[in-house]
mmCIF file of C-alpha atoms and ligand atoms in Angstrom:
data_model
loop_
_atom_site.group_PDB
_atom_site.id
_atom_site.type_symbol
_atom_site.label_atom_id
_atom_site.label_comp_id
_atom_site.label_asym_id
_atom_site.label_seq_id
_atom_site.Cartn_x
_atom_site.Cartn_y
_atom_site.Cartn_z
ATOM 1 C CA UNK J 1 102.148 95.210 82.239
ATOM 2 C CA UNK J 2 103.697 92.272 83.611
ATOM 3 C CA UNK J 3 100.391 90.894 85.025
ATOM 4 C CA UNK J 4 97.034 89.960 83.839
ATOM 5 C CA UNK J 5 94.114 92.152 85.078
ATOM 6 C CA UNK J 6 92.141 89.353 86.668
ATOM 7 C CA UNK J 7 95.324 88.727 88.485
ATOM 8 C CA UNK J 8 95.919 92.049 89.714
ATOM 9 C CA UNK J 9 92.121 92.592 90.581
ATOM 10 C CA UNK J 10 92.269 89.706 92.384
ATOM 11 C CA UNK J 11 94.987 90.498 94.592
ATOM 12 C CA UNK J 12 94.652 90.419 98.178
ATOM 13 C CA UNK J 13 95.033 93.908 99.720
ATOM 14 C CA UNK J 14 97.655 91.864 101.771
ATOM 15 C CA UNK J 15 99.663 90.764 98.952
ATOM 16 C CA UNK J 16 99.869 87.901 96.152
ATOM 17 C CA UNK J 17 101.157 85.632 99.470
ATOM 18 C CA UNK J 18 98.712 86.969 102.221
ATOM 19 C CA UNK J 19 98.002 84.404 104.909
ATOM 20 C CA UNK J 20 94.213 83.040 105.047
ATOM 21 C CA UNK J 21 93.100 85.624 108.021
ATOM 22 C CA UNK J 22 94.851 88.490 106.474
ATOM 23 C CA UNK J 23 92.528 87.780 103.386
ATOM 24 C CA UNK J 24 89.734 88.119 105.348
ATOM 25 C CA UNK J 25 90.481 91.710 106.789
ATOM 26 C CA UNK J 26 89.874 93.313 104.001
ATOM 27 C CA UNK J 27 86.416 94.893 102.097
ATOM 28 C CA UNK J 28 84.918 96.188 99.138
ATOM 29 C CA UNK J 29 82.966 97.925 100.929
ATOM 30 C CA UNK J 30 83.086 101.552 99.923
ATOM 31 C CA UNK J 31 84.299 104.493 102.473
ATOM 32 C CA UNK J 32 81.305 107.654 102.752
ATOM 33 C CA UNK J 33 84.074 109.652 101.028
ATOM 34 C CA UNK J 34 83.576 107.378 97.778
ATOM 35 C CA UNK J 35 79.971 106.986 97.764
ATOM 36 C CA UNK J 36 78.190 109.281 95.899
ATOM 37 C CA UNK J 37 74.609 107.903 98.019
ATOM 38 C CA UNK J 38 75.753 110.020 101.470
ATOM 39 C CA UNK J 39 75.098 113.748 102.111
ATOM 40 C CA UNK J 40 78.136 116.107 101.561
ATOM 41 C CA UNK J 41 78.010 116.916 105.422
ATOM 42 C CA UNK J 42 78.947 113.203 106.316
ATOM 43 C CA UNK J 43 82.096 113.558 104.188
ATOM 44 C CA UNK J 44 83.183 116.775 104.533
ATOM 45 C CA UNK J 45 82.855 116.186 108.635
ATOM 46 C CA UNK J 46 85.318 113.166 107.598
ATOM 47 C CA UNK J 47 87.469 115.616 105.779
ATOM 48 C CA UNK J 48 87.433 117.994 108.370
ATOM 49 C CA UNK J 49 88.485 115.284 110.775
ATOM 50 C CA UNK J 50 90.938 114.298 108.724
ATOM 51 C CA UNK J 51 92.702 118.119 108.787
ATOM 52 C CA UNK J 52 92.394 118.130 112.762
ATOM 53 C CA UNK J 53 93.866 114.910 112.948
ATOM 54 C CA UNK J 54 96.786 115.583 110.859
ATOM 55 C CA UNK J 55 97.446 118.849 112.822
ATOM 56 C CA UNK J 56 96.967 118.084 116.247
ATOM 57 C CA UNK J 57 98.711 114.351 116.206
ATOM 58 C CA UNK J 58 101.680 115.666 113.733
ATOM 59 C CA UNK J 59 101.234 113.782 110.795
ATOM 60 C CA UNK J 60 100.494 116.499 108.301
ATOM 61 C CA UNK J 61 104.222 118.061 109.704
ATOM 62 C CA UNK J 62 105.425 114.212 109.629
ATOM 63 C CA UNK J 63 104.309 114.149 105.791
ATOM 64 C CA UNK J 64 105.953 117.887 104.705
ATOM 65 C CA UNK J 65 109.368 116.419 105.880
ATOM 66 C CA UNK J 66 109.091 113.149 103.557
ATOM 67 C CA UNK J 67 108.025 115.172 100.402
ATOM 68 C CA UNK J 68 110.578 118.071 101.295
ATOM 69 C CA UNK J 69 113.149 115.727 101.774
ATOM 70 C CA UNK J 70 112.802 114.367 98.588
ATOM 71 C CA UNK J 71 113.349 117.835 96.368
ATOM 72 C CA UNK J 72 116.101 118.651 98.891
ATOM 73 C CA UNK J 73 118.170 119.428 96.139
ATOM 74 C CA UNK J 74 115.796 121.250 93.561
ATOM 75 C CA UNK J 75 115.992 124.998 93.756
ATOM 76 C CA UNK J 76 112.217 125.842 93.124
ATOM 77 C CA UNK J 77 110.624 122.472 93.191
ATOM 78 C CA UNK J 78 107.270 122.150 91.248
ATOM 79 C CA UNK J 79 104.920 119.878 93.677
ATOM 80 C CA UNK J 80 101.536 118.079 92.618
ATOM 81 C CA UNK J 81 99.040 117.305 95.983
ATOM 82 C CA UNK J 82 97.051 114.432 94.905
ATOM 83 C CA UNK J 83 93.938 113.442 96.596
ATOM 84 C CA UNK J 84 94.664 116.234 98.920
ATOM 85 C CA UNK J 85 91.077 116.693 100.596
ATOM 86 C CA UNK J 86 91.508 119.479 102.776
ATOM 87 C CA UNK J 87 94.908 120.781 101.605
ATOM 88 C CA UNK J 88 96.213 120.886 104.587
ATOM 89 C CA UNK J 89 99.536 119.245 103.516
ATOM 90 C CA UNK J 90 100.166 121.571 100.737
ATOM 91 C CA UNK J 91 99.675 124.789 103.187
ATOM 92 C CA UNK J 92 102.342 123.035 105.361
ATOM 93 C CA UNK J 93 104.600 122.824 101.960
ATOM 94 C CA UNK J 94 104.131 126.274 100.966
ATOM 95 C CA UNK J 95 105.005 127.849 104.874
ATOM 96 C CA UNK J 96 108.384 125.357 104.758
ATOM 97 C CA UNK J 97 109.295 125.889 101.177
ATOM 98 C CA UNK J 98 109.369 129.453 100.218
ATOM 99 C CA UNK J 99 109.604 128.925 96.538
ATOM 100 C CA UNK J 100 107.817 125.603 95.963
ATOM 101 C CA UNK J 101 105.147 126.100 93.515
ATOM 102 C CA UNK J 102 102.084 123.642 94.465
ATOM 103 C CA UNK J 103 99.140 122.025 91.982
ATOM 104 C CA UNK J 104 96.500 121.424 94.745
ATOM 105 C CA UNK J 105 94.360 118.849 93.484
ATOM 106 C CA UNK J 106 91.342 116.240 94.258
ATOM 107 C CA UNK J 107 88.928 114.200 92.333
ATOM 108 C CA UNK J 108 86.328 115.388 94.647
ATOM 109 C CA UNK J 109 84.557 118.216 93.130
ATOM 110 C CA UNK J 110 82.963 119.438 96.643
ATOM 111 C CA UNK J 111 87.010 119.770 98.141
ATOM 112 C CA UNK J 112 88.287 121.369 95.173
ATOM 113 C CA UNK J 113 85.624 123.686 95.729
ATOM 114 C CA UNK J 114 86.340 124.281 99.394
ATOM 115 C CA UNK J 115 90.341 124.518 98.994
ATOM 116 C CA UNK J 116 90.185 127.293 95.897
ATOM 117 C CA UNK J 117 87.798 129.232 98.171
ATOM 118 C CA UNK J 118 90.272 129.444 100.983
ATOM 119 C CA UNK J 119 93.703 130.242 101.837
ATOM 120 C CA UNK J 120 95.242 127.837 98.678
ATOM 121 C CA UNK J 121 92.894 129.722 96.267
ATOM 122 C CA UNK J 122 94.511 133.250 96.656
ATOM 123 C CA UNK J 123 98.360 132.090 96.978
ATOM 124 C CA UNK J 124 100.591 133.342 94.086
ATOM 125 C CA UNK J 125 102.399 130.043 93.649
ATOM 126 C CA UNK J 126 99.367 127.723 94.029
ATOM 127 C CA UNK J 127 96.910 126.264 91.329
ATOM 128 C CA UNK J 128 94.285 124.436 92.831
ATOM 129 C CA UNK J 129 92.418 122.039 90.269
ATOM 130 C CA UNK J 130 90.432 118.767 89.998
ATOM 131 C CA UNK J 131 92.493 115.741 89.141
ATOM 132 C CA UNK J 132 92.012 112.083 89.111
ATOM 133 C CA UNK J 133 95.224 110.640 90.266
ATOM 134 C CA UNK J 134 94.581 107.422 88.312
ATOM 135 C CA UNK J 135 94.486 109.881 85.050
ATOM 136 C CA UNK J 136 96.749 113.040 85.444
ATOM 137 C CA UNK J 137 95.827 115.339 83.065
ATOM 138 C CA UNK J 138 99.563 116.734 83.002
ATOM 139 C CA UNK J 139 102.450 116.325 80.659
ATOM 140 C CA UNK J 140 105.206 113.698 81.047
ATOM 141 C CA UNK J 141 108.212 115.186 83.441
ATOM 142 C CA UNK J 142 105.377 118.551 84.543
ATOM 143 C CA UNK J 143 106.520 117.970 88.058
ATOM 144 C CA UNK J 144 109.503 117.007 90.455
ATOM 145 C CA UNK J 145 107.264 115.603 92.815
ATOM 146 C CA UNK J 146 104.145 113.885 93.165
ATOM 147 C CA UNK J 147 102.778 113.379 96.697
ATOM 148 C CA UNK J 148 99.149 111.187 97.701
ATOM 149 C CA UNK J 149 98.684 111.034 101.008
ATOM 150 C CA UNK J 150 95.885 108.571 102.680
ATOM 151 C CA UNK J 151 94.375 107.892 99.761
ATOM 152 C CA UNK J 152 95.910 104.898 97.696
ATOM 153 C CA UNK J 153 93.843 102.901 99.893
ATOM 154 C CA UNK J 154 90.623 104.248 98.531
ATOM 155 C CA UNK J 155 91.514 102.599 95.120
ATOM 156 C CA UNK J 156 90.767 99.292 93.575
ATOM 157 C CA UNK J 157 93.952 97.529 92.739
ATOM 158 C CA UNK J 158 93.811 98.344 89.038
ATOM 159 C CA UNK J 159 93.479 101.993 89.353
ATOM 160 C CA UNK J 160 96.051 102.202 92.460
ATOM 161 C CA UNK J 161 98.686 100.563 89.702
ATOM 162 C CA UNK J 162 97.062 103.334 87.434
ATOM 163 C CA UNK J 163 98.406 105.941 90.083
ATOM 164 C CA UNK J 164 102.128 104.531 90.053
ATOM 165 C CA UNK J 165 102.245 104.672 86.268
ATOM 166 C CA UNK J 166 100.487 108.146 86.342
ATOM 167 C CA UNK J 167 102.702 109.984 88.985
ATOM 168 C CA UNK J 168 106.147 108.182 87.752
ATOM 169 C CA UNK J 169 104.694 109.471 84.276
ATOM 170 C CA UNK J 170 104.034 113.134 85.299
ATOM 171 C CA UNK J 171 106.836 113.752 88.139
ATOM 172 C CA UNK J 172 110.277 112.671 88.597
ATOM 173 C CA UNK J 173 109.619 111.476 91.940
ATOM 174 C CA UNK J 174 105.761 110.142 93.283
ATOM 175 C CA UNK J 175 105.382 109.284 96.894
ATOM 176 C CA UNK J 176 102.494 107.573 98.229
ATOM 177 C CA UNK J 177 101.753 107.998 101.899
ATOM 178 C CA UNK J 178 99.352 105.529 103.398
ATOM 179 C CA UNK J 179 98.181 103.774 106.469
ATOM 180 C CA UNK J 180 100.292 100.779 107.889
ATOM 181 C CA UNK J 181 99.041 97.328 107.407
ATOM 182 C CA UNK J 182 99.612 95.509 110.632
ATOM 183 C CA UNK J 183 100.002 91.732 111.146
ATOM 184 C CA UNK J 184 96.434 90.108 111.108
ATOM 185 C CA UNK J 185 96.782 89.340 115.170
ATOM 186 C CA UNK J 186 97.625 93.198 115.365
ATOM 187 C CA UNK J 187 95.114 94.496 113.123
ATOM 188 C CA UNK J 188 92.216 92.450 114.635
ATOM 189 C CA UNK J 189 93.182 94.304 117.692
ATOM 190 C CA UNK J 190 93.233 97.886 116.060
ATOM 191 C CA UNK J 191 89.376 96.924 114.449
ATOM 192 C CA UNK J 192 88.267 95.819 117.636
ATOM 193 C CA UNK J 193 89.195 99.187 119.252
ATOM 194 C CA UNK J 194 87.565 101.251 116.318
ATOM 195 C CA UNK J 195 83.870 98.888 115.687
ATOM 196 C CA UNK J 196 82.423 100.253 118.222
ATOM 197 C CA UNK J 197 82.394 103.821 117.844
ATOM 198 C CA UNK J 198 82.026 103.049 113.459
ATOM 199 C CA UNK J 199 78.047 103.733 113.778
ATOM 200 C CA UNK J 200 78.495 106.938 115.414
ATOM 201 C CA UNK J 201 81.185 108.461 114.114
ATOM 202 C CA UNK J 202 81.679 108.311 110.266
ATOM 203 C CA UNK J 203 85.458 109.594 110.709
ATOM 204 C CA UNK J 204 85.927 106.239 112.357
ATOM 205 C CA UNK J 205 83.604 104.569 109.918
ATOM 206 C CA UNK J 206 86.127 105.195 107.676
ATOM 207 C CA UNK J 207 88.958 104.709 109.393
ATOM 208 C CA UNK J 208 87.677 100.783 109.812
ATOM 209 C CA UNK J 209 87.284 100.532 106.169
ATOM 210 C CA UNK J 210 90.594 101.969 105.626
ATOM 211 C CA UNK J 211 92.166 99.965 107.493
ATOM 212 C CA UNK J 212 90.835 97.073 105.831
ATOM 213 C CA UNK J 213 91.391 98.836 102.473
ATOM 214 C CA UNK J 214 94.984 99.185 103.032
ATOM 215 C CA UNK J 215 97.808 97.356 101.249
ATOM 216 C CA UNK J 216 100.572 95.515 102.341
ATOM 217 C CA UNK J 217 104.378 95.968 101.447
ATOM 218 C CA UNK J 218 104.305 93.512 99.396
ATOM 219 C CA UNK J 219 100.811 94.553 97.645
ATOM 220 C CA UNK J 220 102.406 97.762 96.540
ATOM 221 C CA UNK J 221 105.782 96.322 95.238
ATOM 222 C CA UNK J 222 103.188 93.738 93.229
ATOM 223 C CA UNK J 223 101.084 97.053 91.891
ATOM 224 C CA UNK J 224 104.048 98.990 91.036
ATOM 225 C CA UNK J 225 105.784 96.111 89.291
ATOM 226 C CA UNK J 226 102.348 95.218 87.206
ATOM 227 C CA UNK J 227 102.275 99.247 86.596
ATOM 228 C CA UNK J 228 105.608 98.833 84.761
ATOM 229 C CA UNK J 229 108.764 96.868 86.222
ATOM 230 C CA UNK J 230 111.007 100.027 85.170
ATOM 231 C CA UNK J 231 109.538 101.334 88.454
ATOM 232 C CA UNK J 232 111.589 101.069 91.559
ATOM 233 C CA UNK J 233 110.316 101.714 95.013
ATOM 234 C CA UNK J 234 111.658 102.636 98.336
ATOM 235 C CA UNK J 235 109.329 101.201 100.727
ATOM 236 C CA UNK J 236 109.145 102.169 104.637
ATOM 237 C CA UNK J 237 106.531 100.695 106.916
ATOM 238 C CA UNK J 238 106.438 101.256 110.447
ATOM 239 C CA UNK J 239 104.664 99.230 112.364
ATOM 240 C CA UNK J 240 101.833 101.868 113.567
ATOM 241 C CA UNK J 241 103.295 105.089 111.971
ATOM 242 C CA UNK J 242 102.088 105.789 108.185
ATOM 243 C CA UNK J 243 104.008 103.734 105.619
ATOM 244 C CA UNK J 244 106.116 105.679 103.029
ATOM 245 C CA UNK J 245 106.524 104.553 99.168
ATOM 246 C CA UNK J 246 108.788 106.451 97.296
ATOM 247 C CA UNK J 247 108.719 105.326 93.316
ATOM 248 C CA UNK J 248 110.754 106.250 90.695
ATOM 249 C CA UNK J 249 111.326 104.938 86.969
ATOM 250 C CA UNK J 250 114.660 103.435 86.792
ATOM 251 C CA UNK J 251 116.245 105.628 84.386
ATOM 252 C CA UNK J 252 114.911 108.301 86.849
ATOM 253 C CA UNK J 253 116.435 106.257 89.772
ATOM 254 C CA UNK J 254 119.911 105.915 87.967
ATOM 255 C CA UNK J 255 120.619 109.251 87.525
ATOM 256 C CA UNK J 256 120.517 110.085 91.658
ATOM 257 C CA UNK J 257 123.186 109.128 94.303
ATOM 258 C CA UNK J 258 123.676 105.158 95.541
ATOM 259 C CA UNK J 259 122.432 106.584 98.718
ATOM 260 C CA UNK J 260 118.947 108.377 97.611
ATOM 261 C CA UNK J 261 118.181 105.007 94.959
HETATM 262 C C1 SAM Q 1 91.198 110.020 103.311
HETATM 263 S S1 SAM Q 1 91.192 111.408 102.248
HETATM 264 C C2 SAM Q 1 92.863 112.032 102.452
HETATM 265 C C3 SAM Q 1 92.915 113.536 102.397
HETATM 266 C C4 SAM Q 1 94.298 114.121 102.668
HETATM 267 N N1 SAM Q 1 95.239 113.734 101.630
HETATM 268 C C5 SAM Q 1 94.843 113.722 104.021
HETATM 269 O O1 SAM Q 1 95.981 113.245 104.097
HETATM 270 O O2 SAM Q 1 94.156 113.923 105.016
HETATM 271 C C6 SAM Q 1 91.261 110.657 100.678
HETATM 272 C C7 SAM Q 1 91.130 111.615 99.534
HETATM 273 O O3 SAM Q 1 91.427 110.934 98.322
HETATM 274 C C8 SAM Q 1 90.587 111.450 97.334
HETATM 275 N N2 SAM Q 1 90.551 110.501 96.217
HETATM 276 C C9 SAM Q 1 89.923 109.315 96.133
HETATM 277 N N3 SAM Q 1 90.106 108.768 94.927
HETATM 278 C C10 SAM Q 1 90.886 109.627 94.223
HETATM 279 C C11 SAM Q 1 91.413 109.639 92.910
HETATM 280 N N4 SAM Q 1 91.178 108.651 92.029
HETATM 281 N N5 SAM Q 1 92.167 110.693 92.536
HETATM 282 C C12 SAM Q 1 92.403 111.714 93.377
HETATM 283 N N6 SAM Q 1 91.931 111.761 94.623
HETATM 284 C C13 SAM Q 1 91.173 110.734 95.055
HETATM 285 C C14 SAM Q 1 89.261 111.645 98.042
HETATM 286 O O4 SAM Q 1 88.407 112.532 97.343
HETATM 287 C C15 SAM Q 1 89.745 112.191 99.376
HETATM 288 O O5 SAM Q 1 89.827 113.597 99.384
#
């Protein structure tokens, strides 16, 4: 760890050099998804939000094409959903990919639940499991891919580095998919457009906290580099669309094409 602890738990959710106002748009304050204090209907109406969301505004297709494209070239690629919620993403992996085999997993007890009693609970080439992805009960190289999608966010720094030295560990290739951080003039505009409807709707609740949650560019090269500095990371931000984080140890790394390092 190239870090100290206190210096990583310290660390703006902006970044080691976030300016003074983008220090201030952030919380501890914990999402109804993490607290353990609100009723299950409250989160799983945020879950089920979440689903309808992905579907109807693209992103859960958006988010099959980045993990696809990153076993392109394996024949029957063995995938691990982390933090998956509603599973949603995995379905859309196992309709694309017609020989994928998919570990469906959650450290919610109540989703894992919900997903093994639907449509992922009967399919052939799916386990569906609880799984903390800041402690992957799995052995080293299990997977080819690791995928967590809006959820890195929900974690302290110390675990989120946890989760790049966990899914580089367990998979050949981890990508983290997670909310943009805008420029502090641009994301006081995006909270100011969300407060308002917070105390009615907890799917925007969250979404507020999220957004305050989230980390920077630089943020995640700082939590993969105090996870271990054999990590490398292709990083693409957007300015609104989700940001992508593609990490790979760098023996891992050197055995691919210039192109895909
Ligand atoms: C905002 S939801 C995202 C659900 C889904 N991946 C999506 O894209 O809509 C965040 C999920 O992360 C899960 N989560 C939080 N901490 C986790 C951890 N340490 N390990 C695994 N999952 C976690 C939560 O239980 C929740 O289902």
């Amino acid at each position: 760890m190239a870090q100290s602890l206190i210096d990583i738990n310290r660390m703006p959710r902006g970044g080691p050099d976030a300016s003074c106002l983008d220090r201030l748009l952030e919380t501890d304050r914990l999402e109804y998804l993490d607290r353990d204090d609100v009723d299950q209907r409250v989160k799983t109406s945020v879950i089920r939000a979440l689903e309808w969301t992905g579907e109807r505004f693209g992103n859960t297709e958006r988010f099959a094409e980045v993990a696809l494209a990153e076993v392109a070239d394996v024949a029957d690629p063995r995938i691990l959903e982390l933090g998956a919620g509603h599973g949603g993403l995995s379905r859309k992996l196992l309709d694309w990919h017609p020989t994928a085999s998919l570990t469906v997993t959650d450290v919610d007890e109540e989703s894992v639940a919900a997903m093994a009693a639907g449509e992922l609970g009967e399919h052939p080439r799916v386990t569906v499991r609880q799984m903390d992805a800041t402690a992957i009960d799995a052995a080293d190289g299990a997977f080819d891919l690791a995928v967590f999608a809006l959820s890195f966010h929900h974690l302290a720094p110390a675990q989120a580095a946890r989760v790049f030295a966990e899914g580089t560990r367990v998979a050949a290739t981890l990508v983290i998919i997670d909310l943009p951080r805008p420029t502090s003039p641009l994301h006081l505009v995006r909270l100011a457009t969300m407060l308002p409807f917070a105390p009615l709707l907890p799917f925007v609740h969250d979404g507020v906290i999220s957004s305050l949650r989230t980390y920077s560019p630089s943020a995640l090269r700082a939590l993969a580099e105090y996870a271990d500095p054999a990590i490398e990371l292709d990083l693409r931000s957007g300015l609104l669309s989700p940001q992508v984080v593609v990490a790979r140890r760098g023996d891992a790394a050197a055995s691919l094409p210039k192109g895909q390092r």
